[in-house]
Amino acid sequence: MQKIIIAIDGLAATGKSTQAKKLASYLGYRYIDSGAMYRAITFFALQNNWCQDTNNCDEKALIAALPNVQLDFLPDATGKSVLHLNGTNIDNEIRSMAVSKWVSTIAAIPEVRTFLVAQQRAISAQKAIVMDGRDIGTVVFPDAELKFFFTARPEIRAQRRFEELQAIDPDITFQQVLENVVERDQKDSNRKTSPLIKASDAIEIDVSDQNVSAVFQLLLRYLPTNQ
Ligand code: DC
């Protein structure tokens, strides 16, 4: 069977990672969460107090420190792939609202993107990858054999993310999550470097009124017949 690259891009909290994981497991492929990598760099910047209460972080300090950042996806005790920053499991920390608040600012820094795109390409050298993110079909793998672009109404996306986040942050409100999701889309879509846009050859899927299983069945219909 010919190994391919599948790119899933789209708006925040549209269930990209859920579907990417399901597709990867169905095909026996590796799943890479590129958003987790941007979240890890953001966590690293926050740990070092490089982001203050404005829209700006100390980009110079962060860029200078990038060579000291080692990111690895490693299996945990249950076999789930979790992101490690310099040897430490940061899977829960990167989902916090603090990271969500700053991640679009960090993801707009061109040097951060160059650093992470190189790693995303290196991980995928053997193909057989499902990667989700914002620029996978446009910049990271413009030649990916199969590209999807997910959209959904903001309230539906915020509700989904709110339910997930309550487990790690019981004080969180729906309104906070809705504002974060809308603000991130706005920043991600309007940044100069690699903005969130649909690749011209991506298949657009509105997941607003479909459950996980219905979306998955739809994706399967687009798989090349030799998969
Ligand atoms: O997929 P996510 O919501 O966890 O991603 C977090 C942020 O990272 C998102 O708001 C924008 C950024 N991101 C990006 O700029 N490019 C990617 N390929 C993936 C994520």
PDB file of C-alpha atoms and ligand atoms in Angstrom:
ATOM      1  CA  MET A   1       0.000   0.000   0.000  1.00  0.00           C
ATOM      2  CA  GLN A   2       1.263   3.445  -0.877  1.00  0.00           C
ATOM      3  CA  LYS A   3       1.854   5.584   2.229  1.00  0.00           C
ATOM      4  CA  ILE A   4       0.425   9.094   2.073  1.00  0.00           C
ATOM      5  CA  ILE A   5       0.302  12.299   4.112  1.00  0.00           C
ATOM      6  CA  ILE A   6      -3.109  13.485   5.316  1.00  0.00           C
ATOM      7  CA  ALA A   7      -3.412  17.134   6.387  1.00  0.00           C
ATOM      8  CA  ILE A   8      -6.307  18.315   8.558  1.00  0.00           C
ATOM      9  CA  ASP A   9      -6.489  22.080   9.011  1.00  0.00           C
ATOM     10  CA  GLY A  10      -9.253  24.319  10.213  1.00  0.00           C
ATOM     11  CA  LEU A  11     -10.719  26.571  12.867  1.00  0.00           C
ATOM     12  CA  ALA A  12     -10.026  26.105  16.577  1.00  0.00           C
ATOM     13  CA  ALA A  13     -11.967  23.346  18.376  1.00  0.00           C
ATOM     14  CA  THR A  14     -13.538  21.726  15.321  1.00  0.00           C
ATOM     15  CA  GLY A  15     -12.485  18.238  16.404  1.00  0.00           C
ATOM     16  CA  LYS A  16      -9.480  18.036  14.074  1.00  0.00           C
ATOM     17  CA  SER A  17      -7.369  16.072  16.530  1.00  0.00           C
ATOM     18  CA  THR A  18     -10.168  13.606  17.334  1.00  0.00           C
ATOM     19  CA  GLN A  19     -10.616  12.818  13.656  1.00  0.00           C
ATOM     20  CA  ALA A  20      -6.876  12.834  12.909  1.00  0.00           C
ATOM     21  CA  LYS A  21      -6.303  10.277  15.708  1.00  0.00           C
ATOM     22  CA  LYS A  22      -9.120   8.075  14.446  1.00  0.00           C
ATOM     23  CA  LEU A  23      -7.841   8.184  10.869  1.00  0.00           C
ATOM     24  CA  ALA A  24      -4.268   7.447  11.974  1.00  0.00           C
ATOM     25  CA  SER A  25      -5.379   4.489  14.043  1.00  0.00           C
ATOM     26  CA  TYR A  26      -7.595   3.180  11.195  1.00  0.00           C
ATOM     27  CA  LEU A  27      -4.711   3.366   8.700  1.00  0.00           C
ATOM     28  CA  GLY A  28      -1.912   2.325  11.075  1.00  0.00           C
ATOM     29  CA  TYR A  29      -0.360   5.770  10.559  1.00  0.00           C
ATOM     30  CA  ARG A  30       1.310   8.121  13.017  1.00  0.00           C
ATOM     31  CA  TYR A  31      -0.691  11.092  14.322  1.00  0.00           C
ATOM     32  CA  ILE A  32       1.065  14.423  14.875  1.00  0.00           C
ATOM     33  CA  ASP A  33      -0.647  17.283  16.716  1.00  0.00           C
ATOM     34  CA  SER A  34       1.167  20.360  15.371  1.00  0.00           C
ATOM     35  CA  GLY A  35      -0.898  22.656  17.618  1.00  0.00           C
ATOM     36  CA  ALA A  36       0.627  20.906  20.644  1.00  0.00           C
ATOM     37  CA  MET A  37       4.058  21.977  19.373  1.00  0.00           C
ATOM     38  CA  TYR A  38       3.008  25.662  19.220  1.00  0.00           C
ATOM     39  CA  ARG A  39       1.448  25.240  22.664  1.00  0.00           C
ATOM     40  CA  ALA A  40       4.723  23.759  23.989  1.00  0.00           C
ATOM     41  CA  ILE A  41       6.745  26.755  22.781  1.00  0.00           C
ATOM     42  CA  THR A  42       4.143  29.029  24.390  1.00  0.00           C
ATOM     43  CA  PHE A  43       4.387  27.118  27.666  1.00  0.00           C
ATOM     44  CA  PHE A  44       8.176  27.464  27.488  1.00  0.00           C
ATOM     45  CA  ALA A  45       7.855  31.262  26.988  1.00  0.00           C
ATOM     46  CA  LEU A  46       5.416  31.550  29.920  1.00  0.00           C
ATOM     47  CA  GLN A  47       7.688  29.448  32.152  1.00  0.00           C
ATOM     48  CA  ASN A  48      10.463  31.936  31.448  1.00  0.00           C
ATOM     49  CA  ASN A  49       8.179  34.944  32.117  1.00  0.00           C
ATOM     50  CA  TRP A  50       8.663  36.266  28.600  1.00  0.00           C
ATOM     51  CA  CYS A  51       4.970  37.107  28.124  1.00  0.00           C
ATOM     52  CA  GLN A  52       3.485  39.948  30.144  1.00  0.00           C
ATOM     53  CA  ASP A  53      -0.029  41.328  30.321  1.00  0.00           C
ATOM     54  CA  THR A  54      -0.096  42.904  26.882  1.00  0.00           C
ATOM     55  CA  ASN A  55      -0.256  41.306  23.468  1.00  0.00           C
ATOM     56  CA  ASN A  56       3.513  41.059  23.277  1.00  0.00           C
ATOM     57  CA  CYS A  57       6.091  38.542  24.387  1.00  0.00           C
ATOM     58  CA  ASP A  58       9.858  38.999  24.517  1.00  0.00           C
ATOM     59  CA  GLU A  59      10.381  37.564  21.044  1.00  0.00           C
ATOM     60  CA  LYS A  60      14.125  38.135  21.054  1.00  0.00           C
ATOM     61  CA  ALA A  61      14.668  36.095  24.219  1.00  0.00           C
ATOM     62  CA  LEU A  62      12.440  33.316  22.924  1.00  0.00           C
ATOM     63  CA  ILE A  63      14.088  33.152  19.496  1.00  0.00           C
ATOM     64  CA  ALA A  64      17.561  33.062  21.090  1.00  0.00           C
ATOM     65  CA  ALA A  65      16.471  30.160  23.315  1.00  0.00           C
ATOM     66  CA  LEU A  66      14.876  28.027  20.575  1.00  0.00           C
ATOM     67  CA  PRO A  67      18.042  25.928  20.054  1.00  0.00           C
ATOM     68  CA  ASN A  68      17.644  24.784  23.697  1.00  0.00           C
ATOM     69  CA  VAL A  69      14.151  23.466  23.095  1.00  0.00           C
ATOM     70  CA  GLN A  70      13.812  19.742  22.548  1.00  0.00           C
ATOM     71  CA  LEU A  71      10.315  18.470  21.670  1.00  0.00           C
ATOM     72  CA  ASP A  72       9.475  14.763  21.522  1.00  0.00           C
ATOM     73  CA  PHE A  73       6.235  12.873  21.126  1.00  0.00           C
ATOM     74  CA  LEU A  74       6.662   9.829  23.393  1.00  0.00           C
ATOM     75  CA  PRO A  75       4.196   7.087  24.338  1.00  0.00           C
ATOM     76  CA  ASP A  76       2.837   7.179  27.913  1.00  0.00           C
ATOM     77  CA  ALA A  77       1.971   4.088  30.005  1.00  0.00           C
ATOM     78  CA  THR A  78      -1.268   3.600  28.021  1.00  0.00           C
ATOM     79  CA  GLY A  79       0.482   3.969  24.671  1.00  0.00           C
ATOM     80  CA  LYS A  80      -0.937   7.455  24.040  1.00  0.00           C
ATOM     81  CA  SER A  81       1.554   9.780  22.334  1.00  0.00           C
ATOM     82  CA  VAL A  82       2.280  12.767  24.584  1.00  0.00           C
ATOM     83  CA  LEU A  83       4.466  15.776  24.035  1.00  0.00           C
ATOM     84  CA  HIS A  84       7.598  16.208  26.131  1.00  0.00           C
ATOM     85  CA  LEU A  85       9.495  19.476  26.476  1.00  0.00           C
ATOM     86  CA  ASN A  86      13.157  18.887  27.307  1.00  0.00           C
ATOM     87  CA  GLY A  87      12.285  15.475  28.734  1.00  0.00           C
ATOM     88  CA  THR A  88       9.213  16.522  30.784  1.00  0.00           C
ATOM     89  CA  ASN A  89       5.654  15.466  29.974  1.00  0.00           C
ATOM     90  CA  ILE A  90       3.717  18.729  29.467  1.00  0.00           C
ATOM     91  CA  ASP A  91       0.525  17.252  28.005  1.00  0.00           C
ATOM     92  CA  ASN A  92      -1.810  18.766  30.638  1.00  0.00           C
ATOM     93  CA  GLU A  93       0.008  22.087  31.002  1.00  0.00           C
ATOM     94  CA  ILE A  94      -0.256  22.941  27.306  1.00  0.00           C
ATOM     95  CA  ARG A  95      -4.088  22.722  27.439  1.00  0.00           C
ATOM     96  CA  SER A  96      -4.400  25.442  30.117  1.00  0.00           C
ATOM     97  CA  MET A  97      -6.220  28.715  29.408  1.00  0.00           C
ATOM     98  CA  ALA A  98      -2.968  30.623  30.022  1.00  0.00           C
ATOM     99  CA  VAL A  99      -1.354  28.784  27.118  1.00  0.00           C
ATOM    100  CA  SER A 100      -4.496  29.139  24.972  1.00  0.00           C
ATOM    101  CA  LYS A 101      -4.494  32.877  25.621  1.00  0.00           C
ATOM    102  CA  TRP A 102      -0.939  33.377  24.368  1.00  0.00           C
ATOM    103  CA  VAL A 103      -0.492  30.676  21.746  1.00  0.00           C
ATOM    104  CA  SER A 104      -1.686  32.721  18.753  1.00  0.00           C
ATOM    105  CA  THR A 105       0.804  35.481  19.634  1.00  0.00           C
ATOM    106  CA  ILE A 106       3.667  32.986  19.808  1.00  0.00           C
ATOM    107  CA  ALA A 107       2.501  31.169  16.650  1.00  0.00           C
ATOM    108  CA  ALA A 108       2.708  34.436  14.703  1.00  0.00           C
ATOM    109  CA  ILE A 109       6.489  34.706  15.250  1.00  0.00           C
ATOM    110  CA  PRO A 110       8.120  33.664  11.926  1.00  0.00           C
ATOM    111  CA  GLU A 111      11.214  32.135  13.620  1.00  0.00           C
ATOM    112  CA  VAL A 112       9.011  29.933  15.799  1.00  0.00           C
ATOM    113  CA  ARG A 113       7.174  28.718  12.710  1.00  0.00           C
ATOM    114  CA  THR A 114      10.401  27.990  10.814  1.00  0.00           C
ATOM    115  CA  PHE A 115      11.707  26.049  13.826  1.00  0.00           C
ATOM    116  CA  LEU A 116       8.556  23.923  14.150  1.00  0.00           C
ATOM    117  CA  VAL A 117       7.861  23.402  10.441  1.00  0.00           C
ATOM    118  CA  ALA A 118      11.361  21.902  10.035  1.00  0.00           C
ATOM    119  CA  GLN A 119      10.593  19.432  12.836  1.00  0.00           C
ATOM    120  CA  GLN A 120       7.155  18.602  11.428  1.00  0.00           C
ATOM    121  CA  ARG A 121       8.725  17.784   8.054  1.00  0.00           C
ATOM    122  CA  ALA A 122      11.506  15.736   9.629  1.00  0.00           C
ATOM    123  CA  ILE A 123       9.044  13.631  11.650  1.00  0.00           C
ATOM    124  CA  SER A 124       7.075  12.946   8.461  1.00  0.00           C
ATOM    125  CA  ALA A 125       9.929  11.957   6.158  1.00  0.00           C
ATOM    126  CA  GLN A 126       8.579   8.393   5.870  1.00  0.00           C
ATOM    127  CA  LYS A 127       4.990   9.579   5.136  1.00  0.00           C
ATOM    128  CA  ALA A 128       2.200   7.463   6.724  1.00  0.00           C
ATOM    129  CA  ILE A 129       1.276  10.546   8.761  1.00  0.00           C
ATOM    130  CA  VAL A 130      -1.931  12.314   9.736  1.00  0.00           C
ATOM    131  CA  MET A 131      -1.098  15.834  10.931  1.00  0.00           C
ATOM    132  CA  ASP A 132      -3.551  18.464  12.109  1.00  0.00           C
ATOM    133  CA  GLY A 133      -3.016  22.205  12.454  1.00  0.00           C
ATOM    134  CA  ARG A 134      -3.550  25.470  10.614  1.00  0.00           C
ATOM    135  CA  ASP A 135      -0.968  25.494   7.793  1.00  0.00           C
ATOM    136  CA  ILE A 136      -0.361  21.800   7.161  1.00  0.00           C
ATOM    137  CA  GLY A 137      -1.988  21.681   3.720  1.00  0.00           C
ATOM    138  CA  THR A 138      -0.755  25.130   2.672  1.00  0.00           C
ATOM    139  CA  VAL A 139       2.820  25.400   4.008  1.00  0.00           C
ATOM    140  CA  VAL A 140       4.096  22.300   5.793  1.00  0.00           C
ATOM    141  CA  PHE A 141       2.930  19.778   3.182  1.00  0.00           C
ATOM    142  CA  PRO A 142       1.538  21.601   0.141  1.00  0.00           C
ATOM    143  CA  ASP A 143       1.848  18.281  -1.742  1.00  0.00           C
ATOM    144  CA  ALA A 144      -0.061  16.216   0.834  1.00  0.00           C
ATOM    145  CA  GLU A 145      -2.117  13.604  -0.998  1.00  0.00           C
ATOM    146  CA  LEU A 146      -5.279  14.319   1.021  1.00  0.00           C
ATOM    147  CA  LYS A 147      -6.273  17.603   2.678  1.00  0.00           C
ATOM    148  CA  PHE A 148      -9.281  18.481   4.802  1.00  0.00           C
ATOM    149  CA  PHE A 149     -10.379  21.859   6.152  1.00  0.00           C
ATOM    150  CA  PHE A 150     -12.792  21.816   9.110  1.00  0.00           C
ATOM    151  CA  THR A 151     -15.193  24.607  10.035  1.00  0.00           C
ATOM    152  CA  ALA A 152     -18.087  24.894  12.503  1.00  0.00           C
ATOM    153  CA  ARG A 153     -20.186  27.565  14.194  1.00  0.00           C
ATOM    154  CA  PRO A 154     -18.308  29.304  17.073  1.00  0.00           C
ATOM    155  CA  GLU A 155     -20.809  28.358  19.823  1.00  0.00           C
ATOM    156  CA  ILE A 156     -20.599  24.689  18.929  1.00  0.00           C
ATOM    157  CA  ARG A 157     -16.810  24.775  18.959  1.00  0.00           C
ATOM    158  CA  ALA A 158     -16.686  26.629  22.280  1.00  0.00           C
ATOM    159  CA  GLN A 159     -19.114  24.160  23.897  1.00  0.00           C
ATOM    160  CA  ARG A 160     -16.968  21.235  22.800  1.00  0.00           C
ATOM    161  CA  ARG A 161     -13.770  22.812  24.139  1.00  0.00           C
ATOM    162  CA  PHE A 162     -15.562  23.957  27.355  1.00  0.00           C
ATOM    163  CA  GLU A 163     -16.562  20.364  28.153  1.00  0.00           C
ATOM    164  CA  GLU A 164     -12.994  19.141  27.624  1.00  0.00           C
ATOM    165  CA  LEU A 165     -11.428  21.948  29.672  1.00  0.00           C
ATOM    166  CA  GLN A 166     -13.699  21.598  32.695  1.00  0.00           C
ATOM    167  CA  ALA A 167     -11.833  18.402  33.583  1.00  0.00           C
ATOM    168  CA  ILE A 168      -8.543  20.275  34.019  1.00  0.00           C
ATOM    169  CA  ASP A 169      -9.925  23.697  35.061  1.00  0.00           C
ATOM    170  CA  PRO A 170     -13.235  23.548  37.001  1.00  0.00           C
ATOM    171  CA  ASP A 171     -13.441  27.372  37.279  1.00  0.00           C
ATOM    172  CA  ILE A 172     -13.547  27.959  33.550  1.00  0.00           C
ATOM    173  CA  THR A 173     -16.671  29.561  32.022  1.00  0.00           C
ATOM    174  CA  PHE A 174     -18.276  28.988  28.633  1.00  0.00           C
ATOM    175  CA  GLN A 175     -17.910  32.697  27.837  1.00  0.00           C
ATOM    176  CA  GLN A 176     -14.146  32.624  28.456  1.00  0.00           C
ATOM    177  CA  VAL A 177     -13.750  29.662  26.142  1.00  0.00           C
ATOM    178  CA  LEU A 178     -15.950  31.227  23.432  1.00  0.00           C
ATOM    179  CA  GLU A 179     -13.962  34.462  23.517  1.00  0.00           C
ATOM    180  CA  ASN A 180     -10.659  32.572  23.335  1.00  0.00           C
ATOM    181  CA  VAL A 181     -11.755  30.424  20.402  1.00  0.00           C
ATOM    182  CA  VAL A 182     -13.027  33.425  18.405  1.00  0.00           C
ATOM    183  CA  GLU A 183      -9.967  35.543  19.208  1.00  0.00           C
ATOM    184  CA  ARG A 184      -7.558  32.768  18.227  1.00  0.00           C
ATOM    185  CA  ASP A 185      -9.289  32.251  14.876  1.00  0.00           C
ATOM    186  CA  GLN A 186      -9.099  35.959  14.228  1.00  0.00           C
ATOM    187  CA  LYS A 187      -5.387  36.165  15.083  1.00  0.00           C
ATOM    188  CA  ASP A 188      -4.499  32.903  13.329  1.00  0.00           C
ATOM    189  CA  SER A 189      -6.309  34.001  10.152  1.00  0.00           C
ATOM    190  CA  ASN A 190      -4.807  37.480  10.053  1.00  0.00           C
ATOM    191  CA  ARG A 191      -1.145  36.878  10.875  1.00  0.00           C
ATOM    192  CA  LYS A 192       1.401  37.674   8.164  1.00  0.00           C
ATOM    193  CA  THR A 193       3.256  34.348   8.197  1.00  0.00           C
ATOM    194  CA  SER A 194       1.327  31.223   7.201  1.00  0.00           C
ATOM    195  CA  PRO A 195      -2.163  32.449   8.097  1.00  0.00           C
ATOM    196  CA  LEU A 196      -4.992  29.999   8.581  1.00  0.00           C
ATOM    197  CA  ILE A 197      -6.523  29.646   5.125  1.00  0.00           C
ATOM    198  CA  LYS A 198      -8.038  26.751   3.265  1.00  0.00           C
ATOM    199  CA  ALA A 199      -5.705  25.207   0.687  1.00  0.00           C
ATOM    200  CA  SER A 200      -7.299  25.419  -2.760  1.00  0.00           C
ATOM    201  CA  ASP A 201      -7.261  21.611  -3.022  1.00  0.00           C
ATOM    202  CA  ALA A 202      -8.573  20.925   0.515  1.00  0.00           C
ATOM    203  CA  ILE A 203     -11.973  19.334   1.088  1.00  0.00           C
ATOM    204  CA  GLU A 204     -14.032  21.629   3.319  1.00  0.00           C
ATOM    205  CA  ILE A 205     -16.148  19.967   5.989  1.00  0.00           C
ATOM    206  CA  ASP A 206     -18.596  21.819   8.254  1.00  0.00           C
ATOM    207  CA  VAL A 207     -18.800  19.672  11.380  1.00  0.00           C
ATOM    208  CA  SER A 208     -21.424  21.840  13.162  1.00  0.00           C
ATOM    209  CA  ASP A 209     -24.309  19.405  12.941  1.00  0.00           C
ATOM    210  CA  GLN A 210     -22.500  16.077  12.693  1.00  0.00           C
ATOM    211  CA  ASN A 211     -21.275  13.807  15.461  1.00  0.00           C
ATOM    212  CA  VAL A 212     -17.787  12.302  15.630  1.00  0.00           C
ATOM    213  CA  SER A 213     -18.783   9.077  13.977  1.00  0.00           C
ATOM    214  CA  ALA A 214     -20.625  10.768  11.089  1.00  0.00           C
ATOM    215  CA  VAL A 215     -17.634  13.010  10.353  1.00  0.00           C
ATOM    216  CA  PHE A 216     -15.303  10.010  10.451  1.00  0.00           C
ATOM    217  CA  GLN A 217     -17.466   8.063   7.986  1.00  0.00           C
ATOM    218  CA  LEU A 218     -17.395  11.076   5.694  1.00  0.00           C
ATOM    219  CA  LEU A 219     -13.574  11.306   5.836  1.00  0.00           C
ATOM    220  CA  LEU A 220     -13.229   7.619   5.020  1.00  0.00           C
ATOM    221  CA  ARG A 221     -15.093   8.194   1.765  1.00  0.00           C
ATOM    222  CA  TYR A 222     -12.235  10.394   0.558  1.00  0.00           C
ATOM    223  CA  LEU A 223      -9.421   7.922   1.247  1.00  0.00           C
ATOM    224  CA  PRO A 224      -7.641   6.746  -1.880  1.00  0.00           C
ATOM    225  CA  THR A 225      -8.900   3.279  -2.779  1.00  0.00           C
ATOM    226  CA  ASN A 226      -5.474   1.679  -2.210  1.00  0.00           C
ATOM    227  CA  GLN A 227      -5.348   2.626   1.498  1.00  0.00           C
TER     228      GLN A 227
HETATM  229  O1   DC B   1      -4.713  23.010  17.331  1.00  0.00           O
HETATM  230  P1   DC B   1      -4.652  23.898  18.576  1.00  0.00           P
HETATM  231  O2   DC B   1      -5.926  24.665  18.809  1.00  0.00           O
HETATM  232  O3   DC B   1      -4.173  23.188  19.772  1.00  0.00           O
HETATM  233  O4   DC B   1      -3.526  24.987  18.193  1.00  0.00           O
HETATM  234  C1   DC B   1      -3.142  26.000  19.098  1.00  0.00           C
HETATM  235  C2   DC B   1      -2.681  27.237  18.348  1.00  0.00           C
HETATM  236  O5   DC B   1      -1.456  26.957  17.657  1.00  0.00           O
HETATM  237  C3   DC B   1      -3.636  27.785  17.304  1.00  0.00           C
HETATM  238  O6   DC B   1      -4.507  28.748  17.850  1.00  0.00           O
HETATM  239  C4   DC B   1      -2.723  28.377  16.265  1.00  0.00           C
HETATM  240  C5   DC B   1      -1.425  27.652  16.427  1.00  0.00           C
HETATM  241  N1   DC B   1      -1.142  26.702  15.351  1.00  0.00           N
HETATM  242  C6   DC B   1      -0.562  27.207  14.207  1.00  0.00           C
HETATM  243  O7   DC B   1      -0.372  28.421  14.092  1.00  0.00           O
HETATM  244  N2   DC B   1      -0.195  26.358  13.218  1.00  0.00           N
HETATM  245  C7   DC B   1      -0.396  25.040  13.325  1.00  0.00           C
HETATM  246  N3   DC B   1      -0.015  24.226  12.337  1.00  0.00           N
HETATM  247  C8   DC B   1      -1.029  24.512  14.484  1.00  0.00           C
HETATM  248  C9   DC B   1      -1.408  25.385  15.469  1.00  0.00           C
END
